[in-house]
Amino acid sequence: MQVPEQYKRKFTKDEINEMPLRQYEGPIKLIDREEDVPAAIEELSRCELLGFDTETRPVFRKGVSYPPSLIQLATEDCVFLLHLNHISLSDHIKEVLSSADIIKTGVAVINDVKELRDVSPFEGKGFVDLGDLARSLEMQTNGLRNLAANLLGFRISKGVQCSNWGRKELTPQQITYAATDAWVSREIYLKFQDLGVL
């Protein structure tokens, strides 16, 4: 399978910066209480495709690491933010992450899954890495921002990427940013489907 040549070229920073800025504008459910987890998982379990991402407190010193603070899962009409600073990586959540029947798609997902497995072991199934897919199709863009520009024709902000994800209460900017990454991941997967490469 091949993508049309127009999607294989490299984008410059200037080209991306000239594109319209988009962010996720739909419903967001922040799950930060254990009692809210089962209902969220029930809804997520009914989906065949989820946009996936995690956020982790940034590290500025060598040898220091932090566990993921957030799991983002985007459905067709809602983004769920599972706030691991407040809730555990429970068996309910791991059921979705271990389901081969639910496609979970994002960029660099192998690393995200490894970091989550370090918190609590599970067998990650159903993950599709958009960056790996782009590379296999000989595309010059494989990061999330570049893929969004290339395939969807807009840019997404990376402004709060290195903010403190370890804080107890997330800012509105962090919530929107996190939801946008998961939503865009799902949209990119659907674009690849439209192009006939999945």
Coordinates of C-alpha atoms in Angstrom, one line a residue, residues 29-42 44 69-71 80-90 92-93 168-170:
K29 CA -14.6 13.9 30.8
L30 CA -11.9 14.3 33.4
I31 CA -11.9 11.1 35.4
D32 CA -10.3 11.8 38.8
R33 CA -12.4 9.8 41.2
E34 CA -12.3 6.0 41.5
E35 CA -16.1 5.8 41.6
D36 CA -16.2 7.4 38.1
V37 CA -13.9 4.8 36.5
P38 CA -16.4 1.9 35.8
A39 CA -18.9 4.1 33.9
A40 CA -16.0 5.6 31.8
I41 CA -14.6 2.2 31.0
E42 CA -18.0 0.9 30.1
L44 CA -14.8 3.2 26.2
S69 CA 0.1 11.4 35.1
L70 CA -2.6 11.1 32.5
I71 CA -4.1 8.6 30.0
F80 CA -11.7 10.8 28.5
L81 CA -8.8 12.0 30.6
L82 CA -7.9 9.4 33.2
H83 CA -6.0 11.4 35.9
L84 CA -3.5 8.9 37.4
N85 CA -2.5 11.4 40.1
H86 CA -5.9 10.7 41.6
I87 CA -7.0 7.2 40.4
S88 CA -5.1 4.0 40.1
L89 CA -4.2 2.1 37.0
S90 CA -6.9 -0.4 37.8
H92 CA -10.9 -1.9 34.7
I93 CA -8.5 0.5 32.8
K168 CA -3.1 17.8 41.4
E169 CA -5.3 20.1 39.5
L170 CA -4.8 20.4 35.7

